[in-house]
Amino acid sequence: ERVKNKSTRECERELEKIAHENNFEVSLDKKPSKRNIGDKTLLKIYLDRDQLQLLKSRLNIHCEQELLQHLVEEKLQVTEPRTEVKPKVRKQPSQNPRSLSAAKRAIVFKKAEKKCENCGSKYFLQIDHQVSVARGGSNKVENLRVLCRSCNQRAAIEQLGLSTMDRYINGIEI
């Protein structure tokens, strides 16, 4: 009755209270959790009360925060240091002339109002090069347009010919 219509966390707390009141030991398999705050991470762990008291007394530490910091520092001292922690490096832009950045794709779709620039369809939209890359076209926004799959295939057939496009259209090479 005490856990009826309560959230999972509230139920867990209530069950722990009931267990404590009746001198039962309950373990609700809690997983450690963490939360990022700026460049710091909040780390929460669950320890057995006896373990916690033993650690605090052996290390002469009074609060849990100090205990956790002490344990982390101690572990860092005993483990073999790797080379410096390197900051994440951004990937270099793709050298593939057909590859478009997400920002450029967004600009092209916004310019086309998220519909085919030929027939107005909003389904199976693709970005097409007005002057194909095979013919020396670039990835500049001015050379890009949004077409539905059908209009894109039709435009490719007009530019490159049916004999060239047949293998792509019939699914042999995509």
mmCIF file of C-alpha atoms in Angstrom:
data_model
loop_
_atom_site.group_PDB
_atom_site.id
_atom_site.type_symbol
_atom_site.label_atom_id
_atom_site.label_comp_id
_atom_site.label_asym_id
_atom_site.label_seq_id
_atom_site.Cartn_x
_atom_site.Cartn_y
_atom_site.Cartn_z
ATOM 1 C CA GLU A 1 0.000 0.000 0.000
ATOM 2 C CA ARG A 2 2.924 2.362 0.717
ATOM 3 C CA VAL A 3 4.268 2.001 -2.840
ATOM 4 C CA LYS A 4 0.996 2.285 -4.700
ATOM 5 C CA ASN A 5 0.937 4.987 -7.441
ATOM 6 C CA LYS A 6 4.576 5.985 -6.889
ATOM 7 C CA SER A 7 7.493 6.292 -9.280
ATOM 8 C CA THR A 8 10.203 3.641 -9.417
ATOM 9 C CA ARG A 9 12.620 5.764 -7.401
ATOM 10 C CA GLU A 10 9.996 6.547 -4.774
ATOM 11 C CA CYS A 11 9.175 2.825 -4.539
ATOM 12 C CA GLU A 12 12.844 1.928 -4.130
ATOM 13 C CA ARG A 13 13.234 4.492 -1.340
ATOM 14 C CA GLU A 14 10.085 3.265 0.364
ATOM 15 C CA LEU A 15 11.201 -0.385 0.126
ATOM 16 C CA GLU A 16 14.573 0.534 1.620
ATOM 17 C CA LYS A 17 12.806 2.311 4.500
ATOM 18 C CA ILE A 18 10.553 -0.694 5.115
ATOM 19 C CA ALA A 19 13.542 -3.045 5.026
ATOM 20 C CA HIS A 20 15.492 -0.816 7.412
ATOM 21 C CA GLU A 21 12.538 -0.573 9.817
ATOM 22 C CA ASN A 22 12.295 -4.370 9.910
ATOM 23 C CA ASN A 23 16.079 -4.981 10.073
ATOM 24 C CA PHE A 24 16.189 -6.595 6.629
ATOM 25 C CA GLU A 25 19.024 -6.149 4.188
ATOM 26 C CA VAL A 26 17.805 -5.191 0.738
ATOM 27 C CA SER A 27 19.860 -4.756 -2.399
ATOM 28 C CA LEU A 28 18.087 -3.069 -5.292
ATOM 29 C CA ASP A 29 20.914 -3.579 -7.805
ATOM 30 C CA LYS A 30 21.643 0.091 -8.311
ATOM 31 C CA LYS A 31 23.997 0.942 -11.107
ATOM 32 C CA PRO A 32 26.556 3.738 -10.723
ATOM 33 C CA SER A 33 25.417 6.863 -12.473
ATOM 34 C CA LYS A 34 27.199 9.938 -13.711
ATOM 35 C CA ARG A 35 26.270 13.360 -14.991
ATOM 36 C CA ASN A 36 28.432 15.901 -16.816
ATOM 37 C CA ILE A 37 28.542 19.449 -15.480
ATOM 38 C CA GLY A 38 30.763 21.643 -17.616
ATOM 39 C CA ASP A 39 34.209 20.048 -17.662
ATOM 40 C CA LYS A 40 33.475 18.006 -14.528
ATOM 41 C CA THR A 41 31.528 14.792 -14.098
ATOM 42 C CA LEU A 42 29.293 14.012 -11.155
ATOM 43 C CA LEU A 43 29.854 10.389 -10.199
ATOM 44 C CA LYS A 44 27.515 8.586 -7.834
ATOM 45 C CA ILE A 45 28.288 5.158 -6.374
ATOM 46 C CA TYR A 46 26.502 2.857 -3.982
ATOM 47 C CA LEU A 47 28.564 1.133 -1.300
ATOM 48 C CA ASP A 48 27.676 -1.220 1.489
ATOM 49 C CA ARG A 49 27.479 0.779 4.766
ATOM 50 C CA ASP A 50 30.086 -1.424 6.438
ATOM 51 C CA GLN A 51 32.511 -1.030 3.538
ATOM 52 C CA LEU A 52 32.023 2.717 3.584
ATOM 53 C CA GLN A 53 32.667 2.985 7.327
ATOM 54 C CA LEU A 54 35.732 0.756 7.078
ATOM 55 C CA LEU A 55 37.184 2.829 4.236
ATOM 56 C CA LYS A 56 36.489 6.090 6.039
ATOM 57 C CA SER A 57 38.141 4.882 9.239
ATOM 58 C CA ARG A 58 41.207 3.402 7.507
ATOM 59 C CA LEU A 59 41.789 6.496 5.396
ATOM 60 C CA ASN A 60 40.800 8.970 8.134
ATOM 61 C CA ILE A 61 38.284 10.624 5.835
ATOM 62 C CA HIS A 62 34.967 12.026 6.999
ATOM 63 C CA CYS A 63 32.917 12.763 3.876
ATOM 64 C CA GLU A 64 32.106 10.634 0.846
ATOM 65 C CA GLN A 65 33.386 13.237 -1.624
ATOM 66 C CA GLU A 66 36.869 13.191 -0.051
ATOM 67 C CA LEU A 67 36.814 9.400 -0.026
ATOM 68 C CA LEU A 68 36.006 9.145 -3.711
ATOM 69 C CA GLN A 69 38.618 11.764 -4.639
ATOM 70 C CA HIS A 70 41.232 9.964 -2.525
ATOM 71 C CA LEU A 71 40.487 6.611 -4.153
ATOM 72 C CA VAL A 72 40.679 8.093 -7.659
ATOM 73 C CA GLU A 73 43.983 9.862 -6.918
ATOM 74 C CA GLU A 74 45.425 6.689 -5.391
ATOM 75 C CA LYS A 75 44.394 4.611 -8.412
ATOM 76 C CA LEU A 76 45.906 7.162 -10.795
ATOM 77 C CA GLN A 77 49.219 7.006 -8.908
ATOM 78 C CA VAL A 78 49.459 3.206 -9.008
ATOM 79 C CA THR A 79 48.423 2.726 -12.599
ATOM 80 C CA GLU A 80 50.955 3.124 -15.340
ATOM 81 C CA PRO A 81 50.636 6.547 -16.873
ATOM 82 C CA ARG A 82 49.881 6.594 -20.547
ATOM 83 C CA THR A 83 51.145 9.293 -22.767
ATOM 84 C CA GLU A 84 49.324 12.577 -22.319
ATOM 85 C CA VAL A 85 45.584 12.633 -22.653
ATOM 86 C CA LYS A 86 45.040 14.053 -26.090
ATOM 87 C CA PRO A 87 42.117 16.353 -26.804
ATOM 88 C CA LYS A 88 39.693 15.117 -29.425
ATOM 89 C CA VAL A 89 40.684 16.235 -32.870
ATOM 90 C CA ARG A 90 38.024 17.123 -35.390
ATOM 91 C CA LYS A 91 37.990 15.012 -38.514
ATOM 92 C CA GLN A 92 39.259 16.550 -41.686
ATOM 93 C CA PRO A 93 36.529 17.213 -44.239
ATOM 94 C CA SER A 94 36.040 14.378 -46.687
ATOM 95 C CA GLN A 95 38.090 14.508 -49.864
ATOM 96 C CA ASN A 96 35.262 12.755 -51.719
ATOM 97 C CA PRO A 97 33.767 15.369 -54.075
ATOM 98 C CA ARG A 98 30.313 13.797 -53.668
ATOM 99 C CA SER A 99 30.367 14.126 -49.876
ATOM 100 C CA LEU A 100 28.427 17.070 -48.420
ATOM 101 C CA SER A 101 28.563 18.519 -44.925
ATOM 102 C CA ALA A 102 25.375 18.491 -42.869
ATOM 103 C CA ALA A 103 25.357 22.299 -42.879
ATOM 104 C CA LYS A 104 25.532 22.449 -46.672
ATOM 105 C CA ARG A 105 22.777 19.834 -46.987
ATOM 106 C CA ALA A 106 20.590 21.895 -44.652
ATOM 107 C CA ILE A 107 21.153 25.050 -46.728
ATOM 108 C CA VAL A 108 20.232 23.261 -49.958
ATOM 109 C CA PHE A 109 17.080 21.697 -48.457
ATOM 110 C CA LYS A 110 16.017 25.038 -46.950
ATOM 111 C CA LYS A 111 16.528 26.809 -50.284
ATOM 112 C CA ALA A 112 14.347 24.157 -51.978
ATOM 113 C CA GLU A 113 11.726 24.348 -49.196
ATOM 114 C CA LYS A 114 12.178 20.602 -48.589
ATOM 115 C CA LYS A 115 10.580 19.560 -51.862
ATOM 116 C CA CYS A 116 11.673 18.497 -55.319
ATOM 117 C CA GLU A 117 12.656 21.562 -57.328
ATOM 118 C CA ASN A 118 11.287 19.914 -60.473
ATOM 119 C CA CYS A 119 7.931 18.336 -59.583
ATOM 120 C CA GLY A 120 7.312 19.515 -55.988
ATOM 121 C CA SER A 121 7.274 16.024 -54.448
ATOM 122 C CA LYS A 122 8.299 15.712 -50.794
ATOM 123 C CA TYR A 123 9.186 12.020 -50.962
ATOM 124 C CA PHE A 124 12.540 10.286 -51.606
ATOM 125 C CA LEU A 125 14.405 13.593 -51.852
ATOM 126 C CA GLN A 126 18.034 13.578 -52.982
ATOM 127 C CA ILE A 127 20.624 16.272 -53.523
ATOM 128 C CA ASP A 128 21.700 16.488 -57.151
ATOM 129 C CA HIS A 129 24.580 18.320 -58.818
ATOM 130 C CA GLN A 130 23.271 20.495 -61.676
ATOM 131 C CA VAL A 131 26.621 20.007 -63.400
ATOM 132 C CA SER A 132 27.594 16.465 -62.398
ATOM 133 C CA VAL A 133 30.871 15.744 -60.625
ATOM 134 C CA ALA A 134 31.724 13.442 -63.541
ATOM 135 C CA ARG A 135 31.577 16.513 -65.788
ATOM 136 C CA GLY A 136 33.622 18.737 -63.458
ATOM 137 C CA GLY A 137 30.804 20.090 -61.278
ATOM 138 C CA SER A 138 31.543 21.318 -57.758
ATOM 139 C CA ASN A 139 29.905 21.075 -54.338
ATOM 140 C CA LYS A 140 29.114 24.785 -54.222
ATOM 141 C CA VAL A 141 25.561 25.507 -53.083
ATOM 142 C CA GLU A 142 24.838 27.164 -56.437
ATOM 143 C CA ASN A 143 25.516 23.836 -58.201
ATOM 144 C CA LEU A 144 23.300 21.782 -55.867
ATOM 145 C CA ARG A 145 19.567 21.215 -56.049
ATOM 146 C CA VAL A 146 16.968 18.978 -54.428
ATOM 147 C CA LEU A 147 15.221 16.441 -56.646
ATOM 148 C CA CYS A 148 13.042 13.448 -55.891
ATOM 149 C CA ARG A 149 14.489 10.070 -56.875
ATOM 150 C CA SER A 150 12.547 9.919 -60.157
ATOM 151 C CA CYS A 151 13.518 13.428 -61.282
ATOM 152 C CA ASN A 152 17.139 12.820 -60.235
ATOM 153 C CA GLN A 153 17.324 9.645 -62.336
ATOM 154 C CA ARG A 154 15.674 11.396 -65.276
ATOM 155 C CA ALA A 155 18.191 14.271 -65.058
ATOM 156 C CA ALA A 156 21.105 11.820 -64.867
ATOM 157 C CA ILE A 157 19.852 9.967 -67.954
ATOM 158 C CA GLU A 158 19.595 13.271 -69.830
ATOM 159 C CA GLN A 159 23.128 14.293 -68.806
ATOM 160 C CA LEU A 160 25.003 10.985 -68.904
ATOM 161 C CA GLY A 161 22.857 8.829 -71.184
ATOM 162 C CA LEU A 162 20.761 5.724 -70.628
ATOM 163 C CA SER A 163 23.621 3.317 -71.366
ATOM 164 C CA THR A 164 25.685 4.805 -68.515
ATOM 165 C CA MET A 165 22.792 5.061 -66.048
ATOM 166 C CA ASP A 166 21.157 1.697 -66.820
ATOM 167 C CA ARG A 167 23.386 -0.218 -64.390
ATOM 168 C CA TYR A 168 22.542 2.204 -61.534
ATOM 169 C CA ILE A 169 18.814 2.316 -62.252
ATOM 170 C CA ASN A 170 18.457 -1.460 -62.460
ATOM 171 C CA GLY A 171 20.207 -1.940 -59.130
ATOM 172 C CA ILE A 172 23.406 -3.582 -60.344
ATOM 173 C CA GLU A 173 25.541 -0.833 -58.843
ATOM 174 C CA ILE A 174 24.231 1.701 -56.361
#
